[in-house]
mmCIF file of C-alpha atoms in Angstrom:
data_model
loop_
_atom_site.group_PDB
_atom_site.id
_atom_site.type_symbol
_atom_site.label_atom_id
_atom_site.label_comp_id
_atom_site.label_asym_id
_atom_site.label_seq_id
_atom_site.Cartn_x
_atom_site.Cartn_y
_atom_site.Cartn_z
ATOM 1 C CA MET S 1 -132.502 -9.716 54.708
ATOM 2 C CA ILE S 2 -134.759 -12.995 56.310
ATOM 3 C CA ARG S 3 -133.834 -14.440 58.927
ATOM 4 C CA VAL S 4 -134.626 -18.528 59.847
ATOM 5 C CA GLN S 5 -134.424 -19.793 62.826
ATOM 6 C CA PHE S 6 -134.143 -23.543 63.796
ATOM 7 C CA PHE S 7 -135.405 -24.415 67.597
ATOM 8 C CA GLY S 8 -135.686 -27.388 69.450
ATOM 9 C CA LEU S 9 -134.620 -31.052 67.641
ATOM 10 C CA LEU S 10 -133.996 -28.998 64.141
ATOM 11 C CA ARG S 11 -131.399 -27.248 65.300
ATOM 12 C CA LEU S 12 -129.457 -30.246 66.639
ATOM 13 C CA LEU S 13 -129.865 -31.665 63.295
ATOM 14 C CA LEU S 14 -128.880 -28.862 61.078
ATOM 15 C CA ARG S 15 -126.005 -27.833 63.175
ATOM 16 C CA LYS S 16 -127.256 -24.485 62.732
ATOM 17 C CA GLU S 17 -129.189 -21.936 65.211
ATOM 18 C CA SER S 18 -129.987 -19.489 62.468
ATOM 19 C CA VAL S 19 -129.650 -18.682 58.552
ATOM 20 C CA GLU S 20 -130.497 -14.753 56.793
ATOM 21 C CA LEU S 21 -130.705 -14.711 53.613
ATOM 22 C CA PRO S 22 -131.928 -12.137 51.075
ATOM 23 C CA SER S 23 -135.229 -11.523 50.181
ATOM 24 C CA GLU S 24 -136.371 -11.932 46.693
ATOM 25 C CA PRO S 25 -139.597 -10.263 45.263
ATOM 26 C CA GLY S 26 -142.470 -13.376 45.675
ATOM 27 C CA ASP S 27 -140.859 -14.595 48.863
ATOM 28 C CA THR S 28 -142.994 -17.023 50.253
ATOM 29 C CA VAL S 29 -142.194 -19.757 53.447
ATOM 30 C CA GLY S 30 -142.084 -22.617 50.718
ATOM 31 C CA ARG S 31 -139.442 -20.453 48.557
ATOM 32 C CA VAL S 32 -137.342 -19.193 51.876
ATOM 33 C CA LEU S 33 -136.981 -22.689 53.034
ATOM 34 C CA GLU S 34 -135.547 -24.268 49.998
ATOM 35 C CA ARG S 35 -133.094 -21.526 49.380
ATOM 36 C CA ALA S 36 -132.362 -21.877 53.316
ATOM 37 C CA GLU S 37 -131.716 -25.550 52.147
ATOM 38 C CA LYS S 38 -129.024 -24.609 49.887
ATOM 39 C CA THR S 39 -127.150 -23.107 52.945
ATOM 40 C CA LEU S 40 -127.428 -26.184 54.864
ATOM 41 C CA THR S 41 -125.975 -29.242 55.989
ATOM 42 C CA GLY S 42 -129.185 -31.350 55.422
ATOM 43 C CA PRO S 43 -132.315 -30.931 53.718
ATOM 44 C CA ILE S 44 -134.943 -29.693 55.695
ATOM 45 C CA ILE S 45 -138.185 -29.747 53.102
ATOM 46 C CA HIS S 46 -138.669 -33.142 53.453
ATOM 47 C CA LYS S 47 -139.214 -32.876 57.508
ATOM 48 C CA LEU S 48 -141.674 -30.103 56.836
ATOM 49 C CA ALA S 49 -143.655 -30.544 53.988
ATOM 50 C CA ALA S 50 -144.187 -33.376 51.586
ATOM 51 C CA GLY S 51 -146.390 -32.390 48.097
ATOM 52 C CA GLY S 52 -146.392 -28.693 49.105
ATOM 53 C CA VAL S 53 -148.615 -29.791 52.604
ATOM 54 C CA LEU S 54 -147.164 -28.936 55.900
ATOM 55 C CA ASN S 55 -146.307 -32.167 58.216
ATOM 56 C CA ALA S 56 -147.088 -32.092 61.829
ATOM 57 C CA GLY S 57 -144.213 -32.203 64.352
ATOM 58 C CA THR S 58 -142.932 -28.857 63.373
ATOM 59 C CA ILE S 59 -144.474 -25.408 63.659
ATOM 60 C CA ILE S 60 -143.694 -22.913 61.685
ATOM 61 C CA LEU S 61 -144.268 -19.752 62.170
ATOM 62 C CA VAL S 62 -143.744 -16.031 60.903
ATOM 63 C CA ASN S 63 -143.723 -12.611 62.546
ATOM 64 C CA ARG S 64 -145.261 -14.671 65.624
ATOM 65 C CA ARG S 65 -148.404 -16.184 63.962
ATOM 66 C CA ASN S 66 -148.556 -20.531 62.899
ATOM 67 C CA VAL S 67 -148.307 -20.177 59.124
ATOM 68 C CA LEU S 68 -151.164 -22.761 58.880
ATOM 69 C CA HIS S 69 -153.491 -19.554 60.215
ATOM 70 C CA LEU S 70 -151.922 -17.441 56.917
ATOM 71 C CA GLN S 71 -150.858 -19.838 53.936
ATOM 72 C CA GLY S 72 -149.698 -22.824 54.545
ATOM 73 C CA LEU S 73 -146.106 -22.999 52.664
ATOM 74 C CA GLU S 74 -147.428 -20.037 50.639
ATOM 75 C CA THR S 75 -147.465 -16.888 53.259
ATOM 76 C CA PRO S 76 -145.753 -14.209 51.748
ATOM 77 C CA VAL S 77 -142.342 -13.386 53.342
ATOM 78 C CA ASN S 78 -140.838 -9.938 53.157
ATOM 79 C CA ASP S 79 -137.488 -8.242 53.777
ATOM 80 C CA GLY S 80 -136.725 -8.154 57.766
ATOM 81 C CA ASP S 81 -139.240 -11.071 58.137
ATOM 82 C CA THR S 82 -138.447 -13.955 60.615
ATOM 83 C CA VAL S 83 -139.563 -17.588 59.857
ATOM 84 C CA ALA S 84 -139.379 -20.056 62.896
ATOM 85 C CA LEU S 85 -138.696 -23.660 62.308
ATOM 86 C CA PHE S 86 -139.970 -25.309 65.852
ATOM 87 C CA PRO S 87 -141.375 -28.736 67.132
ATOM 88 C CA PRO S 88 -142.426 -28.827 69.987
ATOM 89 C CA GLY S 89 -142.253 -31.486 72.915
ATOM 90 C CA ALA S 90 -145.810 -33.647 72.800
ATOM 91 C CA GLY S 91 -145.465 -34.902 76.157
ATOM 92 C CA GLY S 92 -145.814 -34.423 79.213
ATOM 93 C CA MET C 1 -143.388 -25.825 114.056
ATOM 94 C CA ALA C 2 -142.824 -22.482 112.351
ATOM 95 C CA GLU C 3 -143.884 -21.691 109.579
ATOM 96 C CA THR C 4 -140.751 -19.201 109.209
ATOM 97 C CA GLU C 5 -138.969 -21.689 110.017
ATOM 98 C CA ARG C 6 -140.015 -24.493 107.606
ATOM 99 C CA TYR C 7 -139.685 -21.947 104.743
ATOM 100 C CA SER C 8 -137.123 -19.722 106.175
ATOM 101 C CA ARG C 9 -134.209 -20.783 102.730
ATOM 102 C CA GLN C 10 -136.572 -19.814 100.672
ATOM 103 C CA ILE C 11 -137.817 -16.847 102.380
ATOM 104 C CA LEU C 12 -133.673 -14.973 101.918
ATOM 105 C CA CYS C 13 -134.802 -16.169 98.072
ATOM 106 C CA TRP C 14 -137.509 -13.997 98.667
ATOM 107 C CA GLY C 15 -138.577 -12.598 101.225
ATOM 108 C CA GLU C 16 -141.612 -12.787 103.182
ATOM 109 C CA GLU C 17 -144.712 -10.872 101.416
ATOM 110 C CA LYS C 18 -143.853 -13.157 98.503
ATOM 111 C CA GLN C 19 -144.465 -16.540 100.605
ATOM 112 C CA ARG C 20 -147.524 -15.003 101.686
ATOM 113 C CA VAL C 21 -148.414 -14.454 97.811
ATOM 114 C CA LEU C 22 -147.748 -18.496 97.660
ATOM 115 C CA LYS C 23 -149.689 -18.484 100.890
ATOM 116 C CA ARG C 24 -152.694 -16.902 98.968
ATOM 117 C CA ALA C 25 -152.110 -18.428 95.941
ATOM 118 C CA THR C 26 -154.531 -21.240 93.831
ATOM 119 C CA VAL C 27 -152.874 -23.399 91.258
ATOM 120 C CA LEU C 28 -154.358 -26.123 89.112
ATOM 121 C CA VAL C 29 -151.915 -29.033 87.825
ATOM 122 C CA ALA C 30 -153.203 -30.498 84.716
ATOM 123 C CA GLY C 31 -151.725 -33.911 84.705
ATOM 124 C CA VAL C 32 -150.814 -35.431 87.359
ATOM 125 C CA GLY C 33 -147.344 -37.122 85.052
ATOM 126 C CA GLY C 34 -143.517 -36.901 84.148
ATOM 127 C CA LEU C 35 -144.432 -32.616 84.827
ATOM 128 C CA GLY C 36 -147.069 -32.430 87.389
ATOM 129 C CA ALA C 37 -146.153 -34.631 89.629
ATOM 130 C CA THR C 38 -142.444 -32.913 90.395
ATOM 131 C CA VAL C 39 -144.616 -29.443 89.942
ATOM 132 C CA GLY C 40 -147.403 -30.193 92.009
ATOM 133 C CA GLN C 41 -144.292 -31.633 94.326
ATOM 134 C CA LEU C 42 -142.776 -28.062 94.201
ATOM 135 C CA LEU C 43 -145.732 -26.044 94.889
ATOM 136 C CA ALA C 44 -146.427 -28.035 97.876
ATOM 137 C CA ARG C 45 -142.763 -27.493 99.011
ATOM 138 C CA ALA C 46 -142.909 -23.834 98.380
ATOM 139 C CA GLY C 47 -146.075 -23.923 100.419
ATOM 140 C CA LEU C 48 -148.955 -23.120 98.140
ATOM 141 C CA GLY C 49 -151.886 -22.001 100.161
ATOM 142 C CA ARG C 50 -154.242 -24.524 97.392
ATOM 143 C CA LEU C 51 -153.412 -27.012 94.925
ATOM 144 C CA VAL C 52 -155.770 -28.795 92.362
ATOM 145 C CA LEU C 53 -154.931 -31.746 90.630
ATOM 146 C CA VAL C 54 -156.785 -33.013 87.768
ATOM 147 C CA ASP C 55 -155.413 -36.705 86.028
ATOM 148 C CA ASP C 56 -157.317 -39.614 85.481
ATOM 149 C CA GLY C 57 -155.045 -42.309 84.659
ATOM 150 C CA VAL C 58 -153.869 -44.623 86.897
ATOM 151 C CA VAL C 59 -150.225 -45.419 88.073
ATOM 152 C CA ALA C 60 -148.313 -47.747 85.512
ATOM 153 C CA TRP C 61 -144.733 -49.287 85.576
ATOM 154 C CA SER C 62 -143.448 -46.665 82.773
ATOM 155 C CA ASP C 63 -144.178 -44.288 85.017
ATOM 156 C CA LEU C 64 -142.232 -45.028 87.597
ATOM 157 C CA ASN C 65 -138.352 -44.052 85.834
ATOM 158 C CA ARG C 66 -139.813 -40.373 86.173
ATOM 159 C CA GLN C 67 -142.891 -39.856 87.948
ATOM 160 C CA THR C 68 -141.385 -38.761 91.177
ATOM 161 C CA LEU C 69 -144.743 -39.393 93.403
ATOM 162 C CA TYR C 70 -145.320 -42.671 92.576
ATOM 163 C CA ALA C 71 -143.082 -46.013 94.126
ATOM 164 C CA GLU C 72 -143.788 -49.732 93.047
ATOM 165 C CA LYS C 73 -146.581 -50.270 95.052
ATOM 166 C CA ASP C 74 -148.847 -47.270 94.068
ATOM 167 C CA VAL C 75 -149.075 -49.359 90.180
ATOM 168 C CA GLY C 76 -152.697 -49.628 89.353
ATOM 169 C CA LYS C 77 -153.200 -47.323 92.034
ATOM 170 C CA LYS C 78 -155.590 -44.087 90.565
ATOM 171 C CA LYS C 79 -152.656 -41.516 90.372
ATOM 172 C CA VAL C 80 -154.865 -38.463 92.518
ATOM 173 C CA LEU C 81 -155.400 -40.460 95.053
ATOM 174 C CA VAL C 82 -151.789 -41.564 95.513
ATOM 175 C CA ALA C 83 -150.936 -37.770 94.629
ATOM 176 C CA ARG C 84 -153.600 -36.791 97.171
ATOM 177 C CA GLU C 85 -151.789 -38.803 99.797
ATOM 178 C CA ARG C 86 -148.050 -37.593 99.503
ATOM 179 C CA LEU C 87 -147.878 -34.209 98.937
ATOM 180 C CA GLY C 88 -150.043 -34.327 101.985
ATOM 181 C CA ALA C 89 -146.973 -35.367 103.852
ATOM 182 C CA ILE C 90 -145.439 -33.140 102.276
ATOM 183 C CA ASN C 91 -146.990 -30.464 103.544
ATOM 184 C CA ALA C 92 -150.604 -30.628 105.357
ATOM 185 C CA ALA C 93 -150.924 -26.928 104.418
ATOM 186 C CA THR C 94 -151.554 -26.559 101.447
ATOM 187 C CA GLU C 95 -154.903 -27.255 100.973
ATOM 188 C CA LEU C 96 -154.994 -30.471 97.977
ATOM 189 C CA VAL C 97 -158.351 -31.056 95.892
ATOM 190 C CA THR C 98 -157.842 -33.649 93.244
ATOM 191 C CA LEU C 99 -160.459 -34.385 90.629
ATOM 192 C CA ASP C 100 -160.560 -37.596 89.110
ATOM 193 C CA ALA C 101 -161.729 -36.513 85.761
ATOM 194 C CA ARG C 102 -160.238 -36.364 81.389
ATOM 195 C CA ILE C 103 -160.006 -32.762 80.496
ATOM 196 C CA ASP C 104 -161.151 -32.586 77.205
ATOM 197 C CA GLU C 105 -164.122 -30.488 76.157
ATOM 198 C CA GLY C 106 -166.445 -28.935 78.292
ATOM 199 C CA PHE C 107 -163.639 -28.744 80.892
ATOM 200 C CA THR C 108 -164.117 -25.390 83.103
ATOM 201 C CA VAL C 109 -160.922 -24.200 85.410
ATOM 202 C CA PRO C 110 -162.609 -23.760 88.912
ATOM 203 C CA VAL C 111 -162.926 -20.102 89.693
ATOM 204 C CA SER C 112 -160.290 -18.316 92.037
ATOM 205 C CA THR C 113 -157.753 -20.472 89.942
ATOM 206 C CA ASP C 114 -154.750 -17.762 90.080
ATOM 207 C CA ALA C 115 -152.637 -20.036 87.059
ATOM 208 C CA VAL C 116 -153.293 -22.479 85.219
ATOM 209 C CA ALA C 117 -150.312 -24.771 84.578
ATOM 210 C CA ASP C 118 -149.978 -27.296 81.444
ATOM 211 C CA CYS C 119 -148.652 -30.715 82.598
ATOM 212 C CA LEU C 120 -150.738 -32.316 80.116
ATOM 213 C CA ASP C 121 -149.392 -35.624 77.570
ATOM 214 C CA ASN C 122 -151.197 -34.362 74.779
ATOM 215 C CA PHE C 123 -152.325 -31.792 73.022
ATOM 216 C CA ALA C 124 -156.235 -32.329 72.153
ATOM 217 C CA SER C 125 -156.665 -32.296 75.769
ATOM 218 C CA ARG C 126 -154.165 -29.184 76.271
ATOM 219 C CA PHE C 127 -156.005 -27.548 73.928
ATOM 220 C CA ALA C 128 -159.443 -27.914 76.156
ATOM 221 C CA LEU C 129 -157.518 -27.238 78.302
ATOM 222 C CA HIS C 130 -157.129 -23.446 77.247
ATOM 223 C CA ARG C 131 -160.292 -23.043 75.772
ATOM 224 C CA GLY C 132 -161.660 -23.634 79.689
ATOM 225 C CA THR C 133 -159.372 -21.894 81.545
ATOM 226 C CA PRO C 134 -160.926 -18.095 82.238
ATOM 227 C CA ALA C 135 -159.573 -14.641 80.325
ATOM 228 C CA GLY C 136 -157.032 -13.519 82.365
ATOM 229 C CA VAL C 137 -156.027 -16.128 84.643
ATOM 230 C CA PRO C 138 -152.663 -17.629 83.424
ATOM 231 C CA PHE C 139 -152.302 -20.344 81.540
ATOM 232 C CA VAL C 140 -148.124 -21.759 81.791
ATOM 233 C CA HIS C 141 -147.075 -24.673 79.154
ATOM 234 C CA GLY C 142 -145.021 -27.470 79.447
ATOM 235 C CA GLY C 143 -144.288 -29.917 77.137
ATOM 236 C CA ILE C 144 -140.846 -33.442 77.395
ATOM 237 C CA GLN C 145 -140.559 -35.231 73.791
ATOM 238 C CA GLY C 146 -135.910 -36.939 74.193
ATOM 239 C CA GLU C 147 -133.917 -34.263 74.762
ATOM 240 C CA HIS C 148 -136.016 -31.359 73.973
ATOM 241 C CA GLY C 149 -138.992 -29.669 75.958
ATOM 242 C CA GLN C 150 -140.218 -26.265 76.633
ATOM 243 C CA VAL C 151 -142.302 -23.685 78.651
ATOM 244 C CA LEU C 152 -144.782 -20.994 77.378
ATOM 245 C CA THR C 153 -146.921 -18.645 79.715
ATOM 246 C CA LEU C 154 -149.935 -17.362 77.890
ATOM 247 C CA ILE C 155 -152.651 -15.547 79.255
ATOM 248 C CA PRO C 156 -155.899 -16.279 77.612
ATOM 249 C CA GLY C 157 -158.098 -13.774 75.900
ATOM 250 C CA GLU C 158 -154.839 -11.307 75.864
ATOM 251 C CA SER C 159 -152.408 -13.583 74.566
ATOM 252 C CA GLN C 160 -152.225 -15.873 70.950
ATOM 253 C CA SER C 161 -154.255 -19.565 72.268
ATOM 254 C CA ILE C 162 -152.108 -22.492 72.268
ATOM 255 C CA ASP C 163 -154.399 -24.315 69.610
ATOM 256 C CA LEU C 164 -153.657 -21.719 66.748
ATOM 257 C CA LEU C 165 -149.736 -21.799 68.340
ATOM 258 C CA PHE C 166 -149.896 -25.329 68.165
ATOM 259 C CA ALA C 167 -151.717 -25.816 65.137
ATOM 260 C CA GLY C 168 -151.662 -28.352 62.635
ATOM 261 C CA CYS C 169 -149.258 -30.724 65.971
ATOM 262 C CA ARG C 170 -150.787 -34.305 66.304
ATOM 263 C CA GLN C 171 -149.199 -36.291 68.864
ATOM 264 C CA PRO C 172 -146.643 -39.182 68.065
ATOM 265 C CA GLU C 173 -147.522 -42.476 66.862
ATOM 266 C CA GLY C 174 -146.807 -44.679 70.278
ATOM 267 C CA PRO C 175 -145.002 -44.021 73.694
ATOM 268 C CA ILE C 176 -143.254 -40.455 73.380
ATOM 269 C CA SER C 177 -138.974 -41.412 74.806
ATOM 270 C CA VAL C 178 -138.491 -39.296 77.901
ATOM 271 C CA SER C 179 -135.683 -39.834 80.433
ATOM 272 C CA PRO C 180 -135.901 -39.870 83.480
ATOM 273 C CA ASP C 181 -134.284 -36.173 84.331
ATOM 274 C CA GLY C 182 -136.008 -34.444 81.032
ATOM 275 C CA PRO C 183 -139.781 -33.689 82.957
ATOM 276 C CA ILE C 184 -137.308 -33.517 85.930
ATOM 277 C CA ILE C 185 -135.750 -30.457 84.124
ATOM 278 C CA ILE C 186 -139.187 -28.642 82.717
ATOM 279 C CA ALA C 187 -140.853 -29.132 85.943
ATOM 280 C CA GLY C 188 -138.548 -27.471 87.273
ATOM 281 C CA LEU C 189 -138.582 -24.248 85.215
ATOM 282 C CA MET C 190 -142.423 -24.589 85.407
ATOM 283 C CA ALA C 191 -142.559 -23.722 89.053
ATOM 284 C CA ASN C 192 -139.982 -21.642 89.093
ATOM 285 C CA GLU C 193 -142.298 -19.727 86.382
ATOM 286 C CA LEU C 194 -145.710 -20.049 88.577
ATOM 287 C CA PHE C 195 -143.909 -18.653 91.673
ATOM 288 C CA HIS C 196 -143.549 -15.473 88.843
ATOM 289 C CA VAL C 197 -147.404 -15.842 88.027
ATOM 290 C CA LEU C 198 -147.887 -15.649 91.001
ATOM 291 C CA TRP C 199 -145.878 -12.441 91.666
ATOM 292 C CA GLY C 200 -146.947 -10.931 89.193
ATOM 293 C CA GLU C 201 -143.724 -10.897 87.178
ATOM 294 C CA PRO C 202 -144.050 -13.774 84.232
ATOM 295 C CA ARG C 203 -140.476 -13.858 82.711
ATOM 296 C CA LEU C 204 -141.640 -16.060 79.805
ATOM 297 C CA ARG C 205 -145.385 -14.257 78.868
ATOM 298 C CA ASP C 206 -145.422 -14.898 75.331
ATOM 299 C CA ARG C 207 -142.804 -16.362 74.922
ATOM 300 C CA PHE C 208 -140.787 -19.994 75.273
ATOM 301 C CA LEU C 209 -138.219 -20.762 76.270
ATOM 302 C CA VAL C 210 -136.904 -24.167 74.994
ATOM 303 C CA VAL C 211 -134.575 -25.969 76.767
ATOM 304 C CA ASP C 212 -131.916 -28.446 74.996
ATOM 305 C CA LEU C 213 -130.407 -30.761 77.097
ATOM 306 C CA ALA C 214 -128.364 -32.925 73.938
ATOM 307 C CA THR C 215 -126.581 -29.417 73.848
ATOM 308 C CA LEU C 216 -127.195 -28.453 77.592
ATOM 309 C CA SER C 217 -128.681 -25.223 75.827
ATOM 310 C CA LEU C 218 -131.428 -23.055 76.270
ATOM 311 C CA GLN C 219 -133.587 -20.667 73.443
ATOM 312 C CA PHE C 220 -135.699 -18.084 73.473
ATOM 313 C CA LEU C 221 -138.785 -17.830 71.049
ATOM 314 C CA ASP C 222 -140.966 -15.315 71.129
ATOM 315 C CA VAL C 223 -144.949 -15.842 70.118
#
């Protein structure tokens, strides 16, 4: 299984802490998020990415690593991995 | 006034040895705004030995809803100067060092700093502050936006760097929404973590504490 966790404002918007999805061959962050979206009350992909490019504002971590330092939405995701979506507070 | 009387209530919480550790410690507070004004105040009240305050801003009317060191008569004055006066009045035993400076590339945390409190209001300055923090000096980050905030401790040289972690985060355009209570709650949690960092017992090392004031819930996110 792949676990997708939501934090902060996303958790409030989606009314869900996490979803678990069966892994599929060739899974990537983008494909996992598309499948996760189908289980949710609201869309998430448009909040995170447009045209395959990640929007600023939410960090996506695969097993604690920001996907921008991996392969972005094309980052491979394997069975047992955790994908965390977190929009950090920017102010101080 | 004896120190034991002044700190008697908190010594009941954590004991005399931990109080002595605070008295010997130096913390750099970067940004003396919503988070930093309260973090600095709590550290001074706790009996910290030395506080280094860094900010280049002036007090604005829009700061007064949450920046606990400032009042109407301070509008237009340099934050570090007002903060120095207020904190000195709160605890004359805490040595105060103020730097009227913007934190950007080239900024270096002074030697003999025991911990850094990232109370800044933008990602670019946070990244520069982290790069200017010596290896091994704990870096306690706080952030707040609307009804959500986070606290995290990184150890430069050992943890992920904050710019790797927050890669891709751009500053929102325009003013960031912030309530009177939100920054004070996050600042209280930062002060709590700073105490534990100084005692060698960080609880948020490589672990975000994500605070959701909309639902009154806390979550951990390991990084």
